[in-house]
Structures are given as C-alpha cells and as structure tokens.
GROMACS .gro file of C-alpha atoms in nm:
model
  280
    1UNK     CA    1  10.057   8.465  10.760
    2UNK     CA    2  10.339   8.256  10.610
    3UNK     CA    3  10.379   8.249  10.228
    4UNK     CA    4  10.049   8.440  10.200
    5UNK     CA    5   9.950   8.788  10.097
    6UNK     CA    6  10.141   8.917  10.398
    7UNK     CA    7  10.468   8.733  10.449
    8UNK     CA    8  10.675   8.701  10.762
    9UNK     CA    9  10.781   9.063  10.743
   10UNK     CA   10  10.431   9.203  10.710
   11UNK     CA   11  10.335   9.554  10.610
   12UNK     CA   12  10.598   9.701  10.841
   13UNK     CA   13  10.883   9.562  10.635
   14UNK     CA   14  11.151   9.737  10.442
   15UNK     CA   15  11.511   9.658  10.366
   16UNK     CA   16  11.824   9.835  10.468
   17UNK     CA   17  11.905  10.183  10.575
   18UNK     CA   18  11.867  10.502  10.375
   19UNK     CA   19  11.992  10.499  10.019
   20UNK     CA   20  12.363  10.570   9.998
   21UNK     CA   21  12.583  10.677   9.713
   22UNK     CA   22  12.593  10.948   9.452
   23UNK     CA   23  12.286  11.167   9.413
   24UNK     CA   24  12.197  11.465   9.201
   25UNK     CA   25  12.077  11.742   9.435
   26UNK     CA   26  11.929  11.976   9.175
   27UNK     CA   27  11.567  11.861   9.177
   28UNK     CA   28  11.504  11.697   9.514
   29UNK     CA   29  11.710  11.943   9.717
   30UNK     CA   30  11.513  12.239   9.580
   31UNK     CA   31  11.179  12.087   9.682
   32UNK     CA   32  11.066  12.170  10.037
   33UNK     CA   33  10.792  11.960  10.191
   34UNK     CA   34  10.679  11.878  10.541
   35UNK     CA   35  10.543  11.543  10.416
   36UNK     CA   36  10.814  11.391  10.196
   37UNK     CA   37  11.179  11.424  10.100
   38UNK     CA   38  11.300  11.335   9.751
   39UNK     CA   39  11.651  11.232   9.647
   40UNK     CA   40  11.747  11.221   9.280
   41UNK     CA   41  11.998  10.978   9.131
   42UNK     CA   42  12.128  10.906   8.785
   43UNK     CA   43  12.029  11.048   8.449
   44UNK     CA   44  11.785  10.947   8.179
   45UNK     CA   45  11.411  10.887   8.180
   46UNK     CA   46  11.235  10.997   8.497
   47UNK     CA   47  11.108  10.726   8.734
   48UNK     CA   48  10.957  10.782   9.080
   49UNK     CA   49  11.026  10.507   9.334
   50UNK     CA   50  10.799  10.504   9.640
   51UNK     CA   51  10.873  10.270   9.934
   52UNK     CA   52  10.616  10.107  10.157
   53UNK     CA   53  10.495  10.149  10.511
   54UNK     CA   54  10.779  10.237  10.752
   55UNK     CA   55  11.040  10.187  10.480
   56UNK     CA   56  11.295  10.427  10.339
   57UNK     CA   57  11.447  10.461   9.991
   58UNK     CA   58  11.705  10.194  10.078
   59UNK     CA   59  11.464   9.925   9.960
   60UNK     CA   60  11.544  10.038   9.605
   61UNK     CA   61  11.925  10.011   9.634
   62UNK     CA   62  11.930   9.692   9.428
   63UNK     CA   63  11.733   9.866   9.154
   64UNK     CA   64  11.911  10.200   9.119
   65UNK     CA   65  12.252  10.037   9.137
   66UNK     CA   66  12.178   9.781   8.867
   67UNK     CA   67  11.971   9.970   8.611
   68UNK     CA   68  12.147  10.265   8.444
   69UNK     CA   69  11.978  10.499   8.201
   70UNK     CA   70  11.715  10.639   8.435
   71UNK     CA   71  11.684  10.940   8.660
   72UNK     CA   72  11.547  10.794   8.982
   73UNK     CA   73  11.339  11.012   9.213
   74UNK     CA   74  11.342  10.835   9.550
   75UNK     CA   75  11.057  10.938   9.777
   76UNK     CA   76  11.103  10.922  10.154
   77UNK     CA   77  10.786  10.968  10.359
   78UNK     CA   78  10.846  11.176  10.671
   79UNK     CA   79  10.800  10.972  10.986
   80UNK     CA   80  10.944  10.657  10.825
   81UNK     CA   81  11.296  10.512  10.850
   82UNK     CA   82  11.468  10.791  11.038
   83UNK     CA   83  11.295  11.105  10.910
   84UNK     CA   84  11.112  11.318  11.166
   85UNK     CA   85  10.734  11.307  11.124
   86UNK     CA   86  10.681  11.681  11.079
   87UNK     CA   87  10.336  11.737  10.922
   88UNK     CA   88  10.270  11.360  10.908
   89UNK     CA   89  10.265  11.360  11.288
   90UNK     CA   90   9.900  11.470  11.299
   91UNK     CA   91   9.596  11.402  11.085
   92UNK     CA   92   9.573  11.173  10.781
   93UNK     CA   93   9.891  11.057  10.609
   94UNK     CA   94   9.821  10.869  10.285
   95UNK     CA   95   9.615  11.124  10.091
   96UNK     CA   96   9.828  11.425  10.194
   97UNK     CA   97  10.144  11.236  10.098
   98UNK     CA   98   9.991  11.147   9.760
   99UNK     CA   99   9.913  11.516   9.708
  100UNK     CA  100  10.271  11.613   9.796
  101UNK     CA  101  10.412  11.361   9.549
  102UNK     CA  102  10.189  11.518   9.284
  103UNK     CA  103  10.318  11.861   9.385
  104UNK     CA  104  10.675  11.737   9.352
  105UNK     CA  105  10.607  11.609   8.999
  106UNK     CA  106  10.480  11.955   8.904
  107UNK     CA  107  10.752  12.148   9.089
  108UNK     CA  108  11.031  11.939   8.933
  109UNK     CA  109  10.883  11.986   8.587
  110UNK     CA  110  10.849  11.612   8.529
  111UNK     CA  111  10.639  11.519   8.228
  112UNK     CA  112  10.439  11.213   8.324
  113UNK     CA  113  10.717  11.002   8.479
  114UNK     CA  114  10.689  10.630   8.535
  115UNK     CA  115  10.581  10.566   8.895
  116UNK     CA  116  10.672  10.251   9.089
  117UNK     CA  117  10.549  10.182   9.442
  118UNK     CA  118  10.592   9.898   9.689
  119UNK     CA  119  10.320   9.809   9.941
  120UNK     CA  120  10.176  10.140  10.067
  121UNK     CA  121  10.387  10.299   9.795
  122UNK     CA  122  10.181  10.100   9.547
  123UNK     CA  123   9.870  10.274   9.673
  124UNK     CA  124  10.044  10.609   9.633
  125UNK     CA  125  10.155  10.511   9.281
  126UNK     CA  126   9.798  10.425   9.181
  127UNK     CA  127   9.686  10.761   9.317
  128UNK     CA  128   9.931  10.933   9.082
  129UNK     CA  129   9.787  10.729   8.798
  130UNK     CA  130   9.437  10.841   8.893
  131UNK     CA  131   9.558  11.201   8.893
  132UNK     CA  132   9.681  11.158   8.535
  133UNK     CA  133  10.041  11.236   8.631
  134UNK     CA  134  10.212  10.908   8.539
  135UNK     CA  135  10.311  10.766   8.200
  136UNK     CA  136  10.286  10.417   8.346
  137UNK     CA  137  10.235  10.266   8.691
  138UNK     CA  138  10.389   9.962   8.860
  139UNK     CA  139  10.250   9.828   9.186
  140UNK     CA  140  10.462   9.586   9.390
  141UNK     CA  141  10.277   9.347   9.621
  142UNK     CA  142   9.978   9.564   9.707
  143UNK     CA  143   9.606   9.532   9.645
  144UNK     CA  144   9.384   9.829   9.555
  145UNK     CA  145   9.204   9.790   9.888
  146UNK     CA  146   9.450   9.812  10.175
  147UNK     CA  147   9.229   9.604  10.403
  148UNK     CA  148   9.229   9.323  10.146
  149UNK     CA  149   9.597   9.260  10.219
  150UNK     CA  150   9.483   9.105  10.545
  151UNK     CA  151   9.166   8.950  10.406
  152UNK     CA  152   8.919   9.228  10.483
  153UNK     CA  153   8.741   9.514  10.305
  154UNK     CA  154   8.745   9.890  10.356
  155UNK     CA  155   8.386   9.874  10.482
  156UNK     CA  156   8.453   9.584  10.716
  157UNK     CA  157   8.797   9.685  10.840
  158UNK     CA  158   8.756  10.062  10.864
  159UNK     CA  159   8.599  10.067  11.210
  160UNK     CA  160   8.848   9.811  11.343
  161UNK     CA  161   9.137  10.012  11.196
  162UNK     CA  162   9.011  10.324  11.371
  163UNK     CA  163   8.995  10.140  11.703
  164UNK     CA  164   9.341   9.988  11.658
  165UNK     CA  165   9.487  10.326  11.565
  166UNK     CA  166   9.340  10.479  11.880
  167UNK     CA  167   9.488  10.192  12.084
  168UNK     CA  168   9.832  10.226  11.923
  169UNK     CA  169   9.846  10.603  11.960
  170UNK     CA  170   9.616  10.681  12.252
  171UNK     CA  171   9.731  10.435  12.516
  172UNK     CA  172  10.068  10.381  12.679
  173UNK     CA  173  10.045  10.004  12.628
  174UNK     CA  174   9.955  10.047  12.260
  175UNK     CA  175  10.243  10.286  12.199
  176UNK     CA  176  10.488  10.047  12.366
  177UNK     CA  177  10.358   9.752  12.165
  178UNK     CA  178  10.380   9.933  11.832
  179UNK     CA  179  10.727  10.062  11.918
  180UNK     CA  180  10.836   9.701  11.976
  181UNK     CA  181  10.695   9.596  11.638
  182UNK     CA  182  10.877   9.881  11.466
  183UNK     CA  183  11.204   9.798  11.642
  184UNK     CA  184  11.188   9.438  11.517
  185UNK     CA  185  11.078   9.507  11.158
  186UNK     CA  186  11.365   9.515  10.903
  187UNK     CA  187  11.411   9.863  10.761
  188UNK     CA  188  11.163  10.024  10.999
  189UNK     CA  189  11.423  10.142  11.249
  190UNK     CA  190  11.371  10.505  11.334
  191UNK     CA  191  11.009  10.510  11.219
  192UNK     CA  192  10.746  10.699  11.414
  193UNK     CA  193  10.489  10.456  11.558
  194UNK     CA  194  10.209  10.714  11.546
  195UNK     CA  195  10.267  10.786  11.179
  196UNK     CA  196  10.266  10.411  11.109
  197UNK     CA  197   9.941  10.365  11.302
  198UNK     CA  198   9.774  10.651  11.117
  199UNK     CA  199   9.894  10.525  10.779
  200UNK     CA  200   9.761  10.178  10.859
  201UNK     CA  201   9.424  10.330  10.944
  202UNK     CA  202   9.426  10.529  10.620
  203UNK     CA  203   9.509  10.220  10.414
  204UNK     CA  204   9.238  10.015  10.582
  205UNK     CA  205   8.985  10.279  10.478
  206UNK     CA  206   9.113  10.305  10.118
  207UNK     CA  207   8.975  10.107   9.825
  208UNK     CA  208   9.092  10.220   9.481
  209UNK     CA  209   8.951   9.911   9.306
  210UNK     CA  210   8.635  10.072   9.163
  211UNK     CA  211   8.844  10.360   9.019
  212UNK     CA  212   9.113  10.155   8.844
  213UNK     CA  213   8.938  10.176   8.509
  214UNK     CA  214   9.013  10.549   8.510
  215UNK     CA  215   9.388  10.486   8.492
  216UNK     CA  216   9.443  10.531   8.121
  217UNK     CA  217   9.812  10.436   8.110
  218UNK     CA  218   9.989  10.097   8.115
  219UNK     CA  219   9.992   9.935   8.455
  220UNK     CA  220  10.185   9.636   8.585
  221UNK     CA  221  10.135   9.455   8.913
  222UNK     CA  222  10.413   9.238   9.056
  223UNK     CA  223  10.305   9.026   9.350
  224UNK     CA  224  10.480   8.780   9.578
  225UNK     CA  225  10.393   8.413   9.595
  226UNK     CA  226  10.539   8.156   9.829
  227UNK     CA  227  10.643   7.796   9.787
  228UNK     CA  228  10.300   7.655   9.873
  229UNK     CA  229  10.117   7.589   9.545
  230UNK     CA  230   9.766   7.608   9.688
  231UNK     CA  231   9.835   7.943   9.852
  232UNK     CA  232   9.997   8.072   9.533
  233UNK     CA  233   9.684   7.986   9.338
  234UNK     CA  234   9.467   8.167   9.594
  235UNK     CA  235   9.693   8.475   9.592
  236UNK     CA  236   9.678   8.486   9.211
  237UNK     CA  237   9.301   8.457   9.216
  238UNK     CA  238   9.272   8.740   9.465
  239UNK     CA  239   9.504   8.973   9.274
  240UNK     CA  240   9.327   8.907   8.943
  241UNK     CA  241   8.989   8.977   9.097
  242UNK     CA  242   9.113   9.291   9.271
  243UNK     CA  243   9.257   9.442   8.951
  244UNK     CA  244   8.975   9.331   8.720
  245UNK     CA  245   8.857   9.689   8.666
  246UNK     CA  246   9.190   9.768   8.495
  247UNK     CA  247   9.137   9.525   8.210
  248UNK     CA  248   9.477   9.575   8.046
  249UNK     CA  249   9.680   9.551   8.366
  250UNK     CA  250   9.970   9.305   8.348
  251UNK     CA  251   9.992   9.086   8.656
  252UNK     CA  252  10.311   8.895   8.730
  253UNK     CA  253  10.375   8.660   9.023
  254UNK     CA  254  10.733   8.633   9.147
  255UNK     CA  255  10.836   8.364   9.391
  256UNK     CA  256  10.922   8.208   9.609
  257UNK     CA  257  10.923   8.546   9.768
  258UNK     CA  258  10.809   8.738  10.069
  259UNK     CA  259  10.659   9.084  10.071
  260UNK     CA  260  10.983   9.260   9.970
  261UNK     CA  261  11.003   9.105   9.624
  262UNK     CA  262  11.294   9.321   9.508
  263UNK     CA  263  11.511   9.193   9.795
  264UNK     CA  264  11.404   8.828   9.778
  265UNK     CA  265  11.421   8.793   9.398
  266UNK     CA  266  11.633   9.086   9.274
  267UNK     CA  267  11.724   8.941   8.934
  268UNK     CA  268  11.367   8.853   8.841
  269UNK     CA  269  11.229   9.175   8.983
  270UNK     CA  270  11.477   9.393   8.795
  271UNK     CA  271  11.396   9.206   8.474
  272UNK     CA  272  11.025   9.271   8.530
  273UNK     CA  273  11.090   9.638   8.608
  274UNK     CA  274  11.313   9.675   8.303
  275UNK     CA  275  11.043   9.531   8.077
  276UNK     CA  276  10.784   9.756   8.238
  277UNK     CA  277  10.992  10.069   8.181
  278UNK     CA  278  11.059   9.969   7.819
  279UNK     CA  279  10.691   9.904   7.760
  280UNK     CA  280  10.736   9.530   7.698
   0.00000   0.00000   0.00000
C-alpha cells in the first residue's frame, strides 16, 4: 500500500542494526528477562524507547545521538533483530512482552517514565499507559487496533490472523515465505519468523481504542503521511477517529514519510519528540 497507512516497508520494517555506542550497564544489565533485553544510554530524565515488529533498538539511533539530557531505556524484544526468541518462541507475545516492560519499570525503580513506541511498540507503549506506569505516552505510526493498520478490525481480522499464523508457522511453505519476507525487510535481519507471525496474530486481535479514555496522562500520536493529498486526508481522518476516545491526545502528521518516520524525517521527528518530552 504505497503512501498509505502501511508504506512500502510495511509492519516488518525497522532501520539499521543493533544500537551501537556508549551505554550505561547499571540498570539494563541487572534485569534478567526471557522476553526482552534493555540497554540504557545517557543520563537525565527516563524515557523508554520501544521498537516495532521485527525491529531492534537501532531504529532509535538518530534520536539518542541527537537529544542529550535523557536516560534512554532501549527495549529489544527477544526474537527480533538478532536476539534469540527464548520465551517468545511459544505462546502469545504482545501481552507477555508488555508485562515484562512493566516489570522492568518496577525493577529499575523508574518513576513513571515517558514511554515512546513505534508500530507494535506503540501498542506496547499504550499498554504501559493503561497500566498507569507512564508519565506520558507517544505512539509513532500505529493505530489502537492493530488490524486497522491494514484496513480491518479485531473482530473481522482475528480469525484470518489465526489462519495466517498457522500457515506461517505450521507449514513448510509458510515458514519459507515468511523467512523470505524477513530477509528482505530492512532492520528485520536475524528475526525469528515464528515470533513475527505470533506477534502479528496478537496485534490483529488487539483493539485498545475503547480503553484509551483510561490513559490519564498526556499522549501524542505521530503518524506518517505520503505525498498524495487525498490519501493524507484519509489517513488523518482514520487516525482522528481511532484516537477519539482520548480526547486530549495530540495528533501530528509528518510527511512525506513512510512507516519509519524517525528515519524518513529525522529533524521533524526529533523536534516533535523534544516538544513531547518537554510537555509542549
């Protein structure tokens, strides 16, 4: 779907390899989890950065390297971008990962950090907001209902997602096909196809829209729009309708951009993130 809700990279996109550079080991290294790994960088106010489906923390390189004054907690979901699947290799992925992120916040002694998530990470960020663990939430190019990203609903897409997941994980042809998709998706190298298939199924069955009113902290939604004006208008309409339950949510289109807004428009994205963190 070109210049639409899902750009040419789709949900399997990410950018770059694992985050490189200096990192503080004190918090993340002391946290043991079979679902996630957390790397800590910098010093200042605490901010959790959660990448999307099949992506690693490298998608945030342009953020952490350009915005001093924050202590960044970079979440890496096991099974994505080079990490072995471990516990994510069987059973649901999205809800258990959300629970592990919440456990990390408690274990690290973080007091309501800001939480920023891209794509599937946006879903996980909203889940932290619903748990009352975030001081503010930013969602990057994700709708509250995962199925809505491809024009469906949780009720309508759930059964299809289950069937597709069984095809991708339960048949040799499906496993080969998904492995080919992963191999061609930027940033998804080294991701486990079965974990991706399960996460896709989880997202297709998730709709946080009716619960958004329970998020009692500031929330911003950055979403990608393409060069086509008519499609941009439709994308804006869909995002506004999807987030209507969170009446004070700030919605901001950034374009022309594909799904990975922070890579396509780094200057504008970092400005939006900076304003969000400062409460502007």
